[in-house]
GROMACS .gro file of C-alpha atoms in nm:
model
  214
    1UNK     CA    1   0.019   0.007  -0.026
    2UNK     CA    2   0.112   0.368  -0.049
    3UNK     CA    3   0.232   0.555   0.270
    4UNK     CA    4   0.145   0.879   0.295
    5UNK     CA    5   0.424   1.051   0.380
    6UNK     CA    6   0.347   1.424   0.552
    7UNK     CA    7   0.687   1.545   0.642
    8UNK     CA    8   0.501   1.855   0.772
    9UNK     CA    9   0.764   1.896   1.076
   10UNK     CA   10   0.718   2.186   1.326
   11UNK     CA   11   0.951   2.297   1.561
   12UNK     CA   12   1.036   2.590   1.778
   13UNK     CA   13   1.422   2.660   1.909
   14UNK     CA   14   1.285   2.628   2.243
   15UNK     CA   15   1.118   2.275   2.253
   16UNK     CA   16   1.174   1.959   2.050
   17UNK     CA   17   0.913   1.773   2.213
   18UNK     CA   18   0.643   2.022   2.199
   19UNK     CA   19   0.659   2.104   1.870
   20UNK     CA   20   0.776   1.821   1.646
   21UNK     CA   21   0.496   1.629   1.451
   22UNK     CA   22   0.466   1.377   1.665
   23UNK     CA   23   0.186   1.140   1.454
   24UNK     CA   24   0.145   1.072   1.117
   25UNK     CA   25  -0.154   0.916   0.930
   26UNK     CA   26  -0.065   0.607   0.646
   27UNK     CA   27  -0.172   0.353   0.441
   28UNK     CA   28   0.108   0.093   0.530
   29UNK     CA   29  -0.021  -0.001   0.862
   30UNK     CA   30  -0.331  -0.193   0.992
   31UNK     CA   31  -0.378  -0.019   1.321
   32UNK     CA   32  -0.128   0.177   1.496
   33UNK     CA   33   0.261   0.119   1.525
   34UNK     CA   34   0.550   0.329   1.669
   35UNK     CA   35   0.914   0.445   1.599
   36UNK     CA   36   1.136   0.535   1.874
   37UNK     CA   37   1.467   0.757   1.850
   38UNK     CA   38   1.708   0.867   2.134
   39UNK     CA   39   1.880   1.208   1.996
   40UNK     CA   40   2.148   1.390   2.130
   41UNK     CA   41   2.224   1.769   2.122
   42UNK     CA   42   2.561   1.897   2.194
   43UNK     CA   43   2.709   2.201   2.330
   44UNK     CA   44   2.646   2.407   1.987
   45UNK     CA   45   2.227   2.321   2.048
   46UNK     CA   46   2.298   2.090   1.757
   47UNK     CA   47   2.159   1.760   1.715
   48UNK     CA   48   2.468   1.538   1.672
   49UNK     CA   49   2.371   1.176   1.718
   50UNK     CA   50   2.021   1.002   1.629
   51UNK     CA   51   1.949   0.597   1.712
   52UNK     CA   52   1.660   0.414   1.637
   53UNK     CA   53   1.546   0.202   1.925
   54UNK     CA   54   1.463  -0.100   1.787
   55UNK     CA   55   1.307  -0.272   2.103
   56UNK     CA   56   1.047   0.019   2.122
   57UNK     CA   57   0.987   0.014   1.736
   58UNK     CA   58   0.718  -0.156   1.590
   59UNK     CA   59   0.687   0.046   1.240
   60UNK     CA   60   0.856  -0.150   0.976
   61UNK     CA   61   0.875   0.107   0.696
   62UNK     CA   62   1.266   0.149   0.689
   63UNK     CA   63   1.265   0.431   0.431
   64UNK     CA   64   1.055   0.690   0.644
   65UNK     CA   65   1.204   0.606   0.966
   66UNK     CA   66   1.575   0.692   0.757
   67UNK     CA   67   1.379   1.023   0.654
   68UNK     CA   68   1.273   1.101   1.016
   69UNK     CA   69   1.601   1.060   1.154
   70UNK     CA   70   1.825   1.220   0.884
   71UNK     CA   71   1.558   1.511   0.946
   72UNK     CA   72   1.646   1.524   1.330
   73UNK     CA   73   2.008   1.542   1.189
   74UNK     CA   74   1.970   1.891   1.070
   75UNK     CA   75   1.798   2.045   1.341
   76UNK     CA   76   1.954   2.331   1.527
   77UNK     CA   77   1.875   2.516   1.839
   78UNK     CA   78   1.889   2.860   2.003
   79UNK     CA   79   2.210   2.877   2.165
   80UNK     CA   80   2.087   2.948   2.505
   81UNK     CA   81   1.862   2.621   2.463
   82UNK     CA   82   1.812   2.389   2.763
   83UNK     CA   83   1.842   2.071   2.595
   84UNK     CA   84   2.228   2.130   2.521
   85UNK     CA   85   2.468   1.834   2.612
   86UNK     CA   86   2.189   1.571   2.675
   87UNK     CA   87   2.022   1.285   2.511
   88UNK     CA   88   1.624   1.213   2.507
   89UNK     CA   89   1.396   0.937   2.338
   90UNK     CA   90   1.107   1.062   2.135
   91UNK     CA   91   0.826   0.824   2.006
   92UNK     CA   92   0.648   0.877   1.648
   93UNK     CA   93   0.300   0.730   1.618
   94UNK     CA   94   0.224   0.558   1.260
   95UNK     CA   95  -0.143   0.570   1.251
   96UNK     CA   96  -0.403   0.386   1.019
   97UNK     CA   97  -0.544   0.676   0.765
   98UNK     CA   98  -0.879   0.538   0.813
   99UNK     CA   99  -0.906   0.646   1.216
  100UNK     CA  100  -0.905   1.002   1.126
  101UNK     CA  101  -1.249   0.980   1.075
  102UNK     CA  102  -1.384   0.632   1.163
  103UNK     CA  103  -1.654   0.591   1.387
  104UNK     CA  104  -1.868   0.264   1.496
  105UNK     CA  105  -2.205   0.164   1.371
  106UNK     CA  106  -2.471   0.079   1.639
  107UNK     CA  107  -2.418  -0.267   1.613
  108UNK     CA  108  -2.066  -0.256   1.688
  109UNK     CA  109  -2.110   0.003   1.946
  110UNK     CA  110  -2.275  -0.232   2.148
  111UNK     CA  111  -2.104  -0.495   2.136
  112UNK     CA  112  -1.819  -0.278   2.338
  113UNK     CA  113  -2.016  -0.299   2.677
  114UNK     CA  114  -1.769  -0.589   2.737
  115UNK     CA  115  -1.521  -0.302   2.818
  116UNK     CA  116  -1.703  -0.104   3.068
  117UNK     CA  117  -1.523  -0.386   3.358
  118UNK     CA  118  -1.189  -0.605   3.372
  119UNK     CA  119  -0.816  -0.556   3.336
  120UNK     CA  120  -0.643  -0.385   3.060
  121UNK     CA  121  -0.300  -0.283   2.884
  122UNK     CA  122  -0.199  -0.021   2.680
  123UNK     CA  123  -0.046  -0.158   2.333
  124UNK     CA  124   0.217   0.150   2.318
  125UNK     CA  125   0.571   0.067   2.320
  126UNK     CA  126   0.605   0.326   2.588
  127UNK     CA  127   0.373   0.190   2.834
  128UNK     CA  128   0.455  -0.202   2.780
  129UNK     CA  129   0.457  -0.231   3.226
  130UNK     CA  130   0.104   0.002   3.260
  131UNK     CA  131  -0.170  -0.175   3.374
  132UNK     CA  132  -0.539  -0.050   3.380
  133UNK     CA  133  -0.813  -0.193   3.642
  134UNK     CA  134  -1.143  -0.054   3.526
  135UNK     CA  135  -1.496  -0.120   3.742
  136UNK     CA  136  -1.801   0.064   3.617
  137UNK     CA  137  -1.726   0.354   3.778
  138UNK     CA  138  -1.353   0.380   3.845
  139UNK     CA  139  -1.055   0.349   3.653
  140UNK     CA  140  -0.677   0.304   3.798
  141UNK     CA  141  -0.363   0.298   3.601
  142UNK     CA  142  -0.051   0.176   3.696
  143UNK     CA  143   0.281   0.243   3.568
  144UNK     CA  144   0.575   0.129   3.762
  145UNK     CA  145   0.611   0.397   4.067
  146UNK     CA  146   0.333   0.623   3.917
  147UNK     CA  147  -0.070   0.551   4.002
  148UNK     CA  148  -0.356   0.742   3.879
  149UNK     CA  149  -0.716   0.725   3.916
  150UNK     CA  150  -1.002   0.823   3.720
  151UNK     CA  151  -1.369   0.834   3.761
  152UNK     CA  152  -1.541   0.690   3.389
  153UNK     CA  153  -1.864   0.782   3.273
  154UNK     CA  154  -1.995   0.573   2.990
  155UNK     CA  155  -2.201   0.816   2.728
  156UNK     CA  156  -2.271   0.504   2.511
  157UNK     CA  157  -2.128   0.183   2.493
  158UNK     CA  158  -1.837   0.344   2.280
  159UNK     CA  159  -1.791   0.603   2.435
  160UNK     CA  160  -1.660   0.735   2.788
  161UNK     CA  161  -1.531   1.034   2.977
  162UNK     CA  162  -1.238   0.999   3.196
  163UNK     CA  163  -1.192   1.236   3.501
  164UNK     CA  164  -0.877   1.286   3.669
  165UNK     CA  165  -0.951   1.236   4.075
  166UNK     CA  166  -0.598   1.097   4.205
  167UNK     CA  167  -0.253   1.124   4.082
  168UNK     CA  168   0.070   0.990   4.276
  169UNK     CA  169   0.265   1.262   4.121
  170UNK     CA  170   0.317   1.595   4.228
  171UNK     CA  171   0.350   1.721   3.855
  172UNK     CA  172  -0.010   1.577   3.753
  173UNK     CA  173  -0.188   1.751   4.046
  174UNK     CA  174  -0.328   2.022   3.837
  175UNK     CA  175  -0.505   1.788   3.626
  176UNK     CA  176  -0.755   1.701   3.890
  177UNK     CA  177  -1.106   1.740   3.815
  178UNK     CA  178  -1.004   1.750   3.433
  179UNK     CA  179  -1.205   1.555   3.181
  180UNK     CA  180  -1.087   1.330   2.875
  181UNK     CA  181  -1.327   1.238   2.619
  182UNK     CA  182  -1.255   0.880   2.494
  183UNK     CA  183  -1.448   0.716   2.172
  184UNK     CA  184  -1.410   0.341   2.054
  185UNK     CA  185  -1.344   0.344   1.685
  186UNK     CA  186  -1.260   0.004   1.617
  187UNK     CA  187  -1.216  -0.341   1.787
  188UNK     CA  188  -1.032  -0.698   1.708
  189UNK     CA  189  -1.150  -1.040   1.803
  190UNK     CA  190  -0.872  -1.054   2.038
  191UNK     CA  191  -0.973  -0.813   2.243
  192UNK     CA  192  -0.789  -0.486   2.166
  193UNK     CA  193  -0.979  -0.187   2.081
  194UNK     CA  194  -0.876   0.173   1.925
  195UNK     CA  195  -0.987   0.497   2.092
  196UNK     CA  196  -0.929   0.856   1.974
  197UNK     CA  197  -0.931   1.092   2.232
  198UNK     CA  198  -0.939   1.455   2.371
  199UNK     CA  199  -0.915   1.657   2.664
  200UNK     CA  200  -1.071   1.991   2.787
  201UNK     CA  201  -0.726   2.115   2.877
  202UNK     CA  202  -0.559   2.088   2.590
  203UNK     CA  203  -0.597   2.099   2.190
  204UNK     CA  204  -0.482   1.777   2.089
  205UNK     CA  205  -0.600   1.446   1.977
  206UNK     CA  206  -0.454   1.149   2.099
  207UNK     CA  207  -0.489   0.777   1.956
  208UNK     CA  208  -0.412   0.455   2.076
  209UNK     CA  209  -0.480   0.078   2.132
  210UNK     CA  210  -0.595  -0.061   2.444
  211UNK     CA  211  -0.629  -0.485   2.495
  212UNK     CA  212  -0.842  -0.642   2.765
  213UNK     CA  213  -0.623  -0.900   2.946
  214UNK     CA  214  -0.887  -0.983   3.211
   0.00000   0.00000   0.00000
């Protein structure tokens, strides 16, 4: 299949992670795949080294990944950038183009009732050790030493709202009371579902895959 190469990278000189295009909608994946790199910024504020982290990369289009690597190597930051003399991991997401607009029909939506309770995991290379435990009213997420608790409100069998209730990390305390709207937009026979989410505190749309394990 033809891949849509939308190399429209956006970047400022102050923050790489905040501005580089992370998501790409493509036609050469069935769902969502990832490519993770480690990049190093030298004393002159240039990206001097970019290494593909293979164990955190599931996207198989090596040509496109090499384009990303070469692009990063041509970046330069402001002389006073706080990113200098350090290395960072960054994960790109490659999302099937259909998920931009896909929604479930009523029959498919009704079948999602099974996702209202149970134990789940994120199918994401950055959250492989995380676990989700869900009752009809509460969702708990555990990531190593972090613990996040949400109230969960189901608007339909395929749409729910997560409300931040308790965060173990001090840096996340400001999110308490904020909401995330989640739509289930595809379901697989092996217990996985694809979601599209947005929050009331930022202007971004996220995509991911969650698998029911119990």
